[in-house]
mmCIF file of N, CA, C and O in Angstrom:
data_model
loop_
_atom_site.group_PDB
_atom_site.id
_atom_site.type_symbol
_atom_site.label_atom_id
_atom_site.label_comp_id
_atom_site.label_asym_id
_atom_site.label_seq_id
_atom_site.Cartn_x
_atom_site.Cartn_y
_atom_site.Cartn_z
ATOM 1 N N MET A 1 13.637 -11.476 -1.606
ATOM 2 C CA MET A 1 15.068 -11.499 -1.700
ATOM 3 C C MET A 1 15.662 -10.132 -1.386
ATOM 4 O O MET A 1 16.642 -10.036 -0.666
ATOM 5 N N PHE A 2 15.061 -9.063 -1.906
ATOM 6 C CA PHE A 2 15.603 -7.734 -1.664
ATOM 7 C C PHE A 2 15.558 -7.381 -0.190
ATOM 8 O O PHE A 2 16.486 -6.796 0.346
ATOM 9 N N ARG A 3 14.465 -7.741 0.469
ATOM 10 C CA ARG A 3 14.339 -7.438 1.894
ATOM 11 C C ARG A 3 15.364 -8.225 2.713
ATOM 12 O O ARG A 3 16.029 -7.675 3.585
ATOM 13 N N GLU A 4 15.537 -9.520 2.408
ATOM 14 C CA GLU A 4 16.488 -10.345 3.157
ATOM 15 C C GLU A 4 17.921 -9.852 2.990
ATOM 16 O O GLU A 4 18.714 -9.891 3.911
ATOM 17 N N LEU A 5 18.254 -9.395 1.796
ATOM 18 C CA LEU A 5 19.612 -8.907 1.533
ATOM 19 C C LEU A 5 19.799 -7.449 1.927
ATOM 20 O O LEU A 5 20.917 -6.943 1.919
ATOM 21 N N GLY A 6 18.706 -6.776 2.272
ATOM 22 C CA GLY A 6 18.788 -5.374 2.654
ATOM 23 C C GLY A 6 19.158 -4.472 1.493
ATOM 24 O O GLY A 6 19.814 -3.455 1.677
ATOM 25 N N LEU A 7 18.734 -4.828 0.278
ATOM 26 C CA LEU A 7 19.073 -4.037 -0.903
ATOM 27 C C LEU A 7 18.069 -2.913 -1.114
ATOM 28 O O LEU A 7 16.897 -3.052 -0.817
ATOM 29 N N SER A 8 18.554 -1.816 -1.648
ATOM 30 C CA SER A 8 17.691 -0.720 -2.054
ATOM 31 C C SER A 8 17.523 -0.754 -3.567
ATOM 32 O O SER A 8 18.415 -1.197 -4.283
ATOM 33 N N ILE A 9 16.387 -0.280 -4.036
ATOM 34 C CA ILE A 9 16.092 -0.236 -5.463
ATOM 35 C C ILE A 9 15.936 1.231 -5.856
ATOM 36 O O ILE A 9 15.146 1.963 -5.255
ATOM 37 N N PHE A 10 16.695 1.655 -6.845
ATOM 38 C CA PHE A 10 16.627 3.023 -7.344
ATOM 39 C C PHE A 10 15.840 2.978 -8.645
ATOM 40 O O PHE A 10 16.192 2.228 -9.553
ATOM 41 N N CYS A 11 14.763 3.751 -8.729
ATOM 42 C CA CYS A 11 13.856 3.535 -9.848
ATOM 43 C C CYS A 11 13.138 4.796 -10.300
ATOM 44 O O CYS A 11 13.111 5.806 -9.610
ATOM 45 N N LEU A 12 12.587 4.665 -11.492
ATOM 46 C CA LEU A 12 11.684 5.652 -12.066
ATOM 47 C C LEU A 12 10.513 4.865 -12.632
ATOM 48 O O LEU A 12 10.703 4.046 -13.535
ATOM 49 N N PRO A 13 9.305 5.053 -12.089
ATOM 50 C CA PRO A 13 8.164 4.272 -12.550
ATOM 51 C C PRO A 13 7.842 4.531 -14.020
ATOM 52 O O PRO A 13 8.050 5.627 -14.533
ATOM 53 N N GLY A 14 7.361 3.531 -14.685
ATOM 54 C CA GLY A 14 6.942 3.645 -16.078
ATOM 55 C C GLY A 14 6.078 2.463 -16.453
ATOM 56 O O GLY A 14 6.120 1.423 -15.798
ATOM 57 N N GLY A 15 5.319 2.615 -17.512
ATOM 58 C CA GLY A 15 4.320 1.630 -17.913
ATOM 59 C C GLY A 15 4.791 0.198 -17.975
ATOM 60 O O GLY A 15 4.192 -0.691 -17.383
ATOM 61 N N ALA A 16 5.880 -0.066 -18.700
ATOM 62 C CA ALA A 16 6.319 -1.450 -18.885
ATOM 63 C C ALA A 16 6.943 -2.045 -17.632
ATOM 64 O O ALA A 16 7.110 -3.254 -17.539
ATOM 65 N N ALA A 17 7.279 -1.216 -16.642
ATOM 66 C CA ALA A 17 7.893 -1.723 -15.411
ATOM 67 C C ALA A 17 6.887 -1.881 -14.275
ATOM 68 O O ALA A 17 7.253 -2.330 -13.187
ATOM 69 N N ILE A 18 5.638 -1.538 -14.506
ATOM 70 C CA ILE A 18 4.623 -1.601 -13.449
ATOM 71 C C ILE A 18 4.529 -2.985 -12.807
ATOM 72 O O ILE A 18 4.408 -3.078 -11.586
ATOM 73 N N PRO A 19 4.612 -4.098 -13.556
ATOM 74 C CA PRO A 19 4.565 -5.405 -12.883
ATOM 75 C C PRO A 19 5.681 -5.586 -11.841
ATOM 76 O O PRO A 19 5.469 -6.206 -10.808
ATOM 77 N N PHE A 20 6.865 -5.010 -12.094
ATOM 78 C CA PHE A 20 7.931 -5.061 -11.095
ATOM 79 C C PHE A 20 7.521 -4.310 -9.836
ATOM 80 O O PHE A 20 7.730 -4.766 -8.728
ATOM 81 N N PHE A 21 6.931 -3.129 -10.010
ATOM 82 C CA PHE A 21 6.535 -2.327 -8.858
ATOM 83 C C PHE A 21 5.460 -3.029 -8.037
ATOM 84 O O PHE A 21 5.442 -2.902 -6.818
ATOM 85 N N ASP A 22 4.591 -3.771 -8.699
ATOM 86 C CA ASP A 22 3.594 -4.552 -7.969
ATOM 87 C C ASP A 22 4.275 -5.567 -7.061
ATOM 88 O O ASP A 22 3.869 -5.772 -5.915
ATOM 89 N N CYS A 23 5.340 -6.188 -7.530
ATOM 90 C CA CYS A 23 6.076 -7.171 -6.723
ATOM 91 C C CYS A 23 6.818 -6.518 -5.566
ATOM 92 O O CYS A 23 7.011 -7.125 -4.521
ATOM 93 N N PHE A 24 7.267 -5.273 -5.760
ATOM 94 C CA PHE A 24 8.075 -4.594 -4.745
ATOM 95 C C PHE A 24 7.256 -3.691 -3.835
ATOM 96 O O PHE A 24 7.818 -2.908 -3.077
ATOM 97 N N SER A 25 5.940 -3.794 -3.877
ATOM 98 C CA SER A 25 5.086 -2.860 -3.139
ATOM 99 C C SER A 25 5.349 -2.870 -1.632
ATOM 100 O O SER A 25 5.188 -1.860 -0.976
ATOM 101 N N GLY A 26 5.783 -3.965 -1.070
ATOM 102 C CA GLY A 26 6.053 -4.026 0.369
ATOM 103 C C GLY A 26 7.426 -3.524 0.761
ATOM 104 O O GLY A 26 7.795 -3.543 1.926
ATOM 105 N N LEU A 27 8.192 -3.025 -0.188
ATOM 106 C CA LEU A 27 9.558 -2.570 0.084
ATOM 107 C C LEU A 27 9.675 -1.057 0.052
ATOM 108 O O LEU A 27 10.723 -0.523 -0.280
ATOM 109 N N SER A 28 8.627 -0.333 0.436
ATOM 110 C CA SER A 28 8.611 1.116 0.269
ATOM 111 C C SER A 28 9.796 1.807 0.943
ATOM 112 O O SER A 28 10.281 2.815 0.460
ATOM 113 N N ASN A 29 10.278 1.270 2.071
ATOM 114 C CA ASN A 29 11.410 1.913 2.731
ATOM 115 C C ASN A 29 12.730 1.605 2.027
ATOM 116 O O ASN A 29 13.751 2.184 2.358
ATOM 117 N N GLN A 30 12.729 0.702 1.061
ATOM 118 C CA GLN A 30 13.944 0.360 0.340
ATOM 119 C C GLN A 30 13.853 0.753 -1.132
ATOM 120 O O GLN A 30 14.669 0.356 -1.934
ATOM 121 N N THR A 31 12.846 1.550 -1.474
ATOM 122 C CA THR A 31 12.650 1.969 -2.852
ATOM 123 C C THR A 31 12.843 3.471 -2.931
ATOM 124 O O THR A 31 12.184 4.222 -2.232
ATOM 125 N N ASP A 32 13.769 3.901 -3.780
ATOM 126 C CA ASP A 32 14.068 5.318 -3.934
ATOM 127 C C ASP A 32 13.641 5.751 -5.327
ATOM 128 O O ASP A 32 14.250 5.361 -6.322
ATOM 129 N N PHE A 33 12.571 6.543 -5.401
ATOM 130 C CA PHE A 33 12.074 7.017 -6.692
ATOM 131 C C PHE A 33 12.871 8.243 -7.119
ATOM 132 O O PHE A 33 13.148 9.129 -6.310
ATOM 133 N N ASN A 34 13.259 8.275 -8.368
ATOM 134 C CA ASN A 34 14.100 9.335 -8.898
ATOM 135 C C ASN A 34 13.414 10.029 -10.065
ATOM 136 O O ASN A 34 12.609 9.417 -10.771
ATOM 137 N N PRO A 35 13.780 11.295 -10.334
ATOM 138 C CA PRO A 35 13.148 12.010 -11.444
ATOM 139 C C PRO A 35 13.714 11.650 -12.819
ATOM 140 O O PRO A 35 13.145 12.026 -13.827
ATOM 141 N N HIS A 36 14.841 10.935 -12.866
ATOM 142 C CA HIS A 36 15.428 10.591 -14.162
ATOM 143 C C HIS A 36 16.188 9.267 -14.045
ATOM 144 O O HIS A 36 16.828 8.988 -13.027
ATOM 145 N N GLU A 37 16.148 8.470 -15.094
ATOM 146 C CA GLU A 37 16.791 7.157 -15.096
ATOM 147 C C GLU A 37 18.301 7.244 -14.899
ATOM 148 O O GLU A 37 18.891 6.426 -14.203
ATOM 149 N N GLN A 38 18.937 8.220 -15.532
ATOM 150 C CA GLN A 38 20.390 8.333 -15.399
ATOM 151 C C GLN A 38 20.776 8.627 -13.952
ATOM 152 O O GLN A 38 21.726 8.053 -13.425
ATOM 153 N N GLY A 39 20.012 9.500 -13.295
ATOM 154 C CA GLY A 39 20.276 9.790 -11.885
ATOM 155 C C GLY A 39 20.102 8.556 -11.016
ATOM 156 O O GLY A 39 20.892 8.304 -10.104
ATOM 157 N N ALA A 40 19.071 7.768 -11.301
ATOM 158 C CA ALA A 40 18.847 6.534 -10.534
ATOM 159 C C ALA A 40 20.019 5.580 -10.702
ATOM 160 O O ALA A 40 20.453 4.934 -9.748
ATOM 161 N N THR A 41 20.552 5.510 -11.914
ATOM 162 C CA THR A 41 21.672 4.604 -12.178
ATOM 163 C C THR A 41 22.919 5.054 -11.439
ATOM 164 O O THR A 41 23.628 4.237 -10.844
ATOM 165 N N HIS A 42 23.197 6.353 -11.443
ATOM 166 C CA HIS A 42 24.357 6.855 -10.710
ATOM 167 C C HIS A 42 24.180 6.682 -9.196
ATOM 168 O O HIS A 42 25.145 6.399 -8.480
ATOM 169 N N MET A 43 22.954 6.834 -8.719
ATOM 170 C CA MET A 43 22.704 6.614 -7.288
ATOM 171 C C MET A 43 22.936 5.156 -6.902
ATOM 172 O O MET A 43 23.506 4.868 -5.852
ATOM 173 N N ALA A 44 22.514 4.234 -7.762
ATOM 174 C CA ALA A 44 22.737 2.814 -7.484
ATOM 175 C C ALA A 44 24.223 2.496 -7.488
ATOM 176 O O ALA A 44 24.702 1.706 -6.671
ATOM 177 N N ASP A 45 24.966 3.116 -8.385
ATOM 178 C CA ASP A 45 26.414 2.931 -8.423
ATOM 179 C C ASP A 45 27.048 3.450 -7.136
ATOM 180 O O ASP A 45 27.871 2.774 -6.510
ATOM 181 N N GLY A 46 26.667 4.641 -6.721
ATOM 182 C CA GLY A 46 27.198 5.196 -5.467
ATOM 183 C C GLY A 46 26.839 4.338 -4.265
ATOM 184 O O GLY A 46 27.664 4.104 -3.377
ATOM 185 N N TYR A 47 25.607 3.844 -4.236
ATOM 186 C CA TYR A 47 25.152 2.959 -3.164
ATOM 187 C C TYR A 47 26.031 1.709 -3.097
ATOM 188 O O TYR A 47 26.473 1.292 -2.027
ATOM 189 N N ALA A 48 26.314 1.131 -4.266
ATOM 190 C CA ALA A 48 27.134 -0.084 -4.314
ATOM 191 C C ALA A 48 28.553 0.195 -3.831
ATOM 192 O O ALA A 48 29.138 -0.601 -3.097
ATOM 193 N N ARG A 49 29.108 1.321 -4.214
ATOM 194 C CA ARG A 49 30.483 1.644 -3.806
ATOM 195 C C ARG A 49 30.593 1.918 -2.315
ATOM 196 O O ARG A 49 31.568 1.547 -1.675
ATOM 197 N N VAL A 50 29.571 2.550 -1.741
ATOM 198 C CA VAL A 50 29.612 2.900 -0.318
ATOM 199 C C VAL A 50 29.276 1.715 0.572
ATOM 200 O O VAL A 50 29.927 1.482 1.594
ATOM 201 N N THR A 51 28.261 0.922 0.196
ATOM 202 C CA THR A 51 27.793 -0.153 1.072
ATOM 203 C C THR A 51 28.437 -1.510 0.785
ATOM 204 O O THR A 51 28.408 -2.386 1.632
ATOM 205 N N GLY A 52 28.952 -1.684 -0.434
ATOM 206 C CA GLY A 52 29.471 -2.991 -0.830
ATOM 207 C C GLY A 52 28.379 -3.951 -1.271
ATOM 208 O O GLY A 52 28.652 -5.088 -1.623
ATOM 209 N N LYS A 53 27.120 -3.487 -1.265
ATOM 210 C CA LYS A 53 25.990 -4.293 -1.735
ATOM 211 C C LYS A 53 25.704 -3.922 -3.189
ATOM 212 O O LYS A 53 26.012 -2.815 -3.623
ATOM 213 N N PRO A 54 25.089 -4.825 -3.948
ATOM 214 C CA PRO A 54 24.775 -4.486 -5.342
ATOM 215 C C PRO A 54 23.804 -3.316 -5.446
ATOM 216 O O PRO A 54 22.853 -3.218 -4.675
ATOM 217 N N GLY A 55 24.059 -2.439 -6.406
ATOM 218 C CA GLY A 55 23.127 -1.367 -6.715
ATOM 219 C C GLY A 55 22.101 -1.888 -7.708
ATOM 220 O O GLY A 55 22.467 -2.502 -8.704
ATOM 221 N N VAL A 56 20.824 -1.653 -7.448
ATOM 222 C CA VAL A 56 19.760 -2.151 -8.315
ATOM 223 C C VAL A 56 18.983 -0.970 -8.876
ATOM 224 O O VAL A 56 18.532 -0.102 -8.134
ATOM 225 N N VAL A 57 18.834 -0.961 -10.202
ATOM 226 C CA VAL A 57 18.089 0.083 -10.894
ATOM 227 C C VAL A 57 16.905 -0.568 -11.594
ATOM 228 O O VAL A 57 17.049 -1.618 -12.218
ATOM 229 N N LEU A 58 15.747 0.058 -11.500
ATOM 230 C CA LEU A 58 14.541 -0.432 -12.162
ATOM 231 C C LEU A 58 13.963 0.700 -12.998
ATOM 232 O O LEU A 58 13.634 1.762 -12.468
ATOM 233 N N VAL A 59 13.890 0.484 -14.309
ATOM 234 C CA VAL A 59 13.352 1.498 -15.222
ATOM 235 C C VAL A 59 12.425 0.832 -16.240
ATOM 236 O O VAL A 59 12.387 -0.383 -16.357
ATOM 237 N N THR A 60 11.731 1.658 -16.989
ATOM 238 C CA THR A 60 10.830 1.162 -18.012
ATOM 239 C C THR A 60 11.580 0.941 -19.321
ATOM 240 O O THR A 60 12.771 1.213 -19.419
ATOM 241 N N SER A 61 10.871 0.480 -20.317
ATOM 242 C CA SER A 61 11.489 0.133 -21.592
ATOM 243 C C SER A 61 11.821 1.363 -22.430
ATOM 244 O O SER A 61 11.498 2.488 -22.056
ATOM 245 N N GLY A 62 12.441 1.126 -23.561
ATOM 246 C CA GLY A 62 12.740 2.174 -24.531
ATOM 247 C C GLY A 62 13.687 3.219 -23.993
ATOM 248 O O GLY A 62 14.771 2.896 -23.505
ATOM 249 N N PRO A 63 13.293 4.495 -24.031
ATOM 250 C CA PRO A 63 14.169 5.565 -23.556
ATOM 251 C C PRO A 63 14.560 5.399 -22.086
ATOM 252 O O PRO A 63 15.644 5.799 -21.689
ATOM 253 N N GLY A 64 13.674 4.810 -21.297
ATOM 254 C CA GLY A 64 14.020 4.565 -19.894
ATOM 255 C C GLY A 64 15.245 3.682 -19.771
ATOM 256 O O GLY A 64 16.128 3.919 -18.952
ATOM 257 N N ALA A 65 15.312 2.667 -20.597
ATOM 258 C CA ALA A 65 16.468 1.757 -20.574
ATOM 259 C C ALA A 65 17.708 2.419 -21.145
ATOM 260 O O ALA A 65 18.798 2.306 -20.588
ATOM 261 N N THR A 66 17.564 3.148 -22.253
ATOM 262 C CA THR A 66 18.742 3.752 -22.872
ATOM 263 C C THR A 66 19.305 4.907 -22.054
ATOM 264 O O THR A 66 20.496 5.192 -22.140
ATOM 265 N N ASN A 67 18.487 5.552 -21.231
ATOM 266 C CA ASN A 67 18.977 6.637 -20.377
ATOM 267 C C ASN A 67 19.904 6.138 -19.271
ATOM 268 O O ASN A 67 20.543 6.942 -18.594
ATOM 269 N N THR A 68 19.996 4.853 -19.069
ATOM 270 C CA THR A 68 20.852 4.306 -18.012
ATOM 271 C C THR A 68 22.263 3.958 -18.494
ATOM 272 O O THR A 68 23.117 3.592 -17.691
ATOM 273 N N VAL A 69 22.536 4.098 -19.782
ATOM 274 C CA VAL A 69 23.804 3.621 -20.347
ATOM 275 C C VAL A 69 25.023 4.286 -19.704
ATOM 276 O O VAL A 69 25.988 3.612 -19.339
ATOM 277 N N THR A 70 25.013 5.606 -19.536
ATOM 278 C CA THR A 70 26.169 6.295 -18.950
ATOM 279 C C THR A 70 26.446 5.790 -17.542
ATOM 280 O O THR A 70 27.596 5.512 -17.186
ATOM 281 N N GLY A 71 25.409 5.654 -16.738
ATOM 282 C CA GLY A 71 25.585 5.164 -15.377
ATOM 283 C C GLY A 71 26.075 3.727 -15.330
ATOM 284 O O GLY A 71 26.878 3.357 -14.482
ATOM 285 N N ILE A 72 25.590 2.906 -16.256
ATOM 286 C CA ILE A 72 26.040 1.511 -16.314
ATOM 287 C C ILE A 72 27.530 1.449 -16.641
ATOM 288 O O ILE A 72 28.285 0.691 -16.033
ATOM 289 N N MET A 73 27.957 2.251 -17.599
ATOM 290 C CA MET A 73 29.372 2.243 -17.974
ATOM 291 C C MET A 73 30.249 2.796 -16.858
ATOM 292 O O MET A 73 31.353 2.303 -16.628
ATOM 293 N N THR A 74 29.755 3.803 -16.136
ATOM 294 C CA THR A 74 30.501 4.326 -14.990
ATOM 295 C C THR A 74 30.659 3.246 -13.924
ATOM 296 O O THR A 74 31.748 3.055 -13.374
ATOM 297 N N ALA A 75 29.586 2.525 -13.632
ATOM 298 C CA ALA A 75 29.643 1.432 -12.652
ATOM 299 C C ALA A 75 30.578 0.334 -13.141
ATOM 300 O O ALA A 75 31.372 -0.216 -12.366
ATOM 301 N N HIS A 76 30.487 0.011 -14.414
ATOM 302 C CA HIS A 76 31.350 -1.026 -14.984
ATOM 303 C C HIS A 76 32.819 -0.638 -14.880
ATOM 304 O O HIS A 76 33.660 -1.443 -14.461
ATOM 305 N N ASP A 77 33.147 0.598 -15.237
ATOM 306 C CA ASP A 77 34.535 1.056 -15.171
ATOM 307 C C ASP A 77 35.060 1.107 -13.738
ATOM 308 O O ASP A 77 36.255 0.957 -13.512
ATOM 309 N N GLY A 78 34.161 1.318 -12.778
ATOM 310 C CA GLY A 78 34.559 1.364 -11.374
ATOM 311 C C GLY A 78 34.451 0.033 -10.670
ATOM 312 O O GLY A 78 34.592 -0.044 -9.450
ATOM 313 N N PHE A 79 34.183 -1.040 -11.405
ATOM 314 C CA PHE A 79 34.039 -2.388 -10.844
ATOM 315 C C PHE A 79 32.986 -2.424 -9.738
ATOM 316 O O PHE A 79 33.153 -3.070 -8.716
ATOM 317 N N SER A 80 31.901 -1.712 -9.956
ATOM 318 C CA SER A 80 30.812 -1.611 -8.995
ATOM 319 C C SER A 80 29.762 -2.686 -9.292
ATOM 320 O O SER A 80 29.372 -2.877 -10.441
ATOM 321 N N ALA A 81 29.310 -3.387 -8.259
ATOM 322 C CA ALA A 81 28.256 -4.397 -8.430
ATOM 323 C C ALA A 81 26.956 -3.665 -8.749
ATOM 324 O O ALA A 81 26.484 -2.849 -7.963
ATOM 325 N N HIS A 82 26.401 -3.951 -9.902
ATOM 326 C CA HIS A 82 25.304 -3.141 -10.401
ATOM 327 C C HIS A 82 24.345 -4.008 -11.215
ATOM 328 O O HIS A 82 24.786 -4.798 -12.039
ATOM 329 N N HIS A 83 23.053 -3.861 -10.973
ATOM 330 C CA HIS A 83 22.050 -4.621 -11.719
ATOM 331 C C HIS A 83 20.998 -3.664 -12.244
ATOM 332 O O HIS A 83 20.555 -2.773 -11.523
ATOM 333 N N ARG A 84 20.591 -3.863 -13.480
ATOM 334 C CA ARG A 84 19.526 -3.046 -14.056
ATOM 335 C C ARG A 84 18.385 -3.970 -14.446
ATOM 336 O O ARG A 84 18.582 -4.960 -15.157
ATOM 337 N N LEU A 85 17.199 -3.630 -13.994
ATOM 338 C CA LEU A 85 15.985 -4.334 -14.390
ATOM 339 C C LEU A 85 15.184 -3.386 -15.266
ATOM 340 O O LEU A 85 14.984 -2.225 -14.910
ATOM 341 N N THR A 86 14.757 -3.874 -16.416
ATOM 342 C CA THR A 86 13.947 -3.026 -17.295
ATOM 343 C C THR A 86 12.658 -3.748 -17.664
ATOM 344 O O THR A 86 12.652 -4.956 -17.875
ATOM 345 N N GLY A 87 11.611 -2.967 -17.715
ATOM 346 C CA GLY A 87 10.365 -3.495 -18.232
ATOM 347 C C GLY A 87 10.507 -3.637 -19.741
ATOM 348 O O GLY A 87 11.420 -3.076 -20.344
ATOM 349 N N GLN A 88 9.618 -4.369 -20.348
ATOM 350 C CA GLN A 88 9.683 -4.543 -21.793
ATOM 351 C C GLN A 88 8.272 -4.687 -22.324
ATOM 352 O O GLN A 88 7.393 -5.200 -21.635
ATOM 353 N N THR A 89 8.077 -4.247 -23.524
ATOM 354 C CA THR A 89 6.797 -4.432 -24.170
ATOM 355 C C THR A 89 6.609 -5.910 -24.519
ATOM 356 O O THR A 89 7.568 -6.684 -24.467
ATOM 357 N N ILE A 90 5.437 -6.309 -24.844
ATOM 358 C CA ILE A 90 5.153 -7.700 -25.185
ATOM 359 C C ILE A 90 6.001 -8.104 -26.392
ATOM 360 O O ILE A 90 6.105 -7.361 -27.361
ATOM 361 N N SER A 91 6.618 -9.267 -26.337
ATOM 362 C CA SER A 91 7.567 -9.677 -27.378
ATOM 363 C C SER A 91 6.955 -9.707 -28.775
ATOM 364 O O SER A 91 7.656 -9.440 -29.760
ATOM 365 N N THR A 92 5.679 -9.990 -28.903
ATOM 366 C CA THR A 92 5.067 -10.007 -30.234
ATOM 367 C C THR A 92 4.940 -8.598 -30.820
ATOM 368 O O THR A 92 4.725 -8.450 -32.016
ATOM 369 N N MET A 93 5.098 -7.582 -29.996
ATOM 370 C CA MET A 93 5.011 -6.202 -30.470
ATOM 371 C C MET A 93 6.383 -5.598 -30.777
ATOM 372 O O MET A 93 6.461 -4.487 -31.284
ATOM 373 N N LEU A 94 7.463 -6.309 -30.462
ATOM 374 C CA LEU A 94 8.801 -5.789 -30.746
ATOM 375 C C LEU A 94 8.983 -5.572 -32.241
ATOM 376 O O LEU A 94 8.534 -6.372 -33.053
ATOM 377 N N GLY A 95 9.651 -4.507 -32.591
ATOM 378 C CA GLY A 95 9.904 -4.200 -33.990
ATOM 379 C C GLY A 95 8.740 -3.556 -34.711
ATOM 380 O O GLY A 95 8.831 -3.253 -35.893
ATOM 381 N N LYS A 96 7.649 -3.315 -34.003
ATOM 382 C CA LYS A 96 6.474 -2.700 -34.621
ATOM 383 C C LYS A 96 6.277 -1.259 -34.167
ATOM 384 O O LYS A 96 5.212 -0.682 -34.354
ATOM 385 N N ARG A 97 7.323 -0.708 -33.512
ATOM 386 C CA ARG A 97 7.306 0.687 -33.056
ATOM 387 C C ARG A 97 6.127 0.983 -32.139
ATOM 388 O O ARG A 97 5.476 2.009 -32.236
ATOM 389 N N ARG A 98 5.856 0.072 -31.252
ATOM 390 C CA ARG A 98 4.787 0.244 -30.289
ATOM 391 C C ARG A 98 5.386 0.394 -28.892
ATOM 392 O O ARG A 98 6.247 -0.357 -28.481
ATOM 393 N N PHE A 99 4.923 1.344 -28.155
ATOM 394 C CA PHE A 99 5.229 1.514 -26.738
ATOM 395 C C PHE A 99 6.726 1.439 -26.421
ATOM 396 O O PHE A 99 7.167 0.705 -25.564
ATOM 397 N N SER A 100 7.520 2.170 -27.129
ATOM 398 C CA SER A 100 8.951 2.303 -26.832
ATOM 399 C C SER A 100 9.682 0.978 -26.733
ATOM 400 O O SER A 100 10.585 0.820 -25.923
ATOM 401 N N GLY A 101 9.294 0.007 -27.495
ATOM 402 C CA GLY A 101 9.953 -1.299 -27.431
ATOM 403 C C GLY A 101 11.307 -1.272 -28.128
ATOM 404 O O GLY A 101 11.416 -0.836 -29.260
ATOM 405 N N ILE A 102 12.342 -1.687 -27.426
ATOM 406 C CA ILE A 102 13.661 -1.827 -28.035
ATOM 407 C C ILE A 102 14.184 -3.207 -27.714
ATOM 408 O O ILE A 102 13.767 -3.835 -26.751
ATOM 409 N N ARG A 103 15.090 -3.674 -28.522
ATOM 410 C CA ARG A 103 15.671 -4.984 -28.262
ATOM 411 C C ARG A 103 16.762 -4.851 -27.211
ATOM 412 O O ARG A 103 17.588 -3.957 -27.266
ATOM 413 N N HIS A 104 16.735 -5.743 -26.236
ATOM 414 C CA HIS A 104 17.739 -5.762 -25.163
ATOM 415 C C HIS A 104 18.713 -6.882 -25.440
ATOM 416 O O HIS A 104 18.328 -7.987 -25.803
ATOM 417 N N PHE A 105 19.976 -6.597 -25.258
ATOM 418 C CA PHE A 105 21.012 -7.584 -25.458
ATOM 419 C C PHE A 105 21.803 -7.751 -24.181
ATOM 420 O O PHE A 105 21.996 -6.808 -23.445
ATOM 421 N N ARG A 106 22.279 -8.940 -23.934
ATOM 422 C CA ARG A 106 23.148 -9.170 -22.781
ATOM 423 C C ARG A 106 24.572 -8.793 -23.153
ATOM 424 O O ARG A 106 25.039 -9.098 -24.229
ATOM 425 N N ALA A 107 25.230 -8.144 -22.219
ATOM 426 C CA ALA A 107 26.619 -7.720 -22.472
ATOM 427 C C ALA A 107 27.572 -8.854 -22.193
ATOM 428 O O ALA A 107 27.323 -9.754 -21.462
#
């Protein structure tokens, strides 16, 4: 789907998101690795505003997900098409303080 739509993915690799990266392995020219989740989120927002295509961010669970909040709110306030994909720890481990697991809620 990403290749057909010509979308770029802005990401920071991390343990819980590795299965996503396995799926996107053939999209190397459309994957932009960033040194920080917040930067990736702002880049996806800028991409969406300039191209008119949705900005896609891929980060790992826990702090990786929470580091995207400022960029998400900036995109939201600017009416920018923006999607965030986050890895997550196994659901049976949630609440047990294992591997940066946090509960995700839909807005």
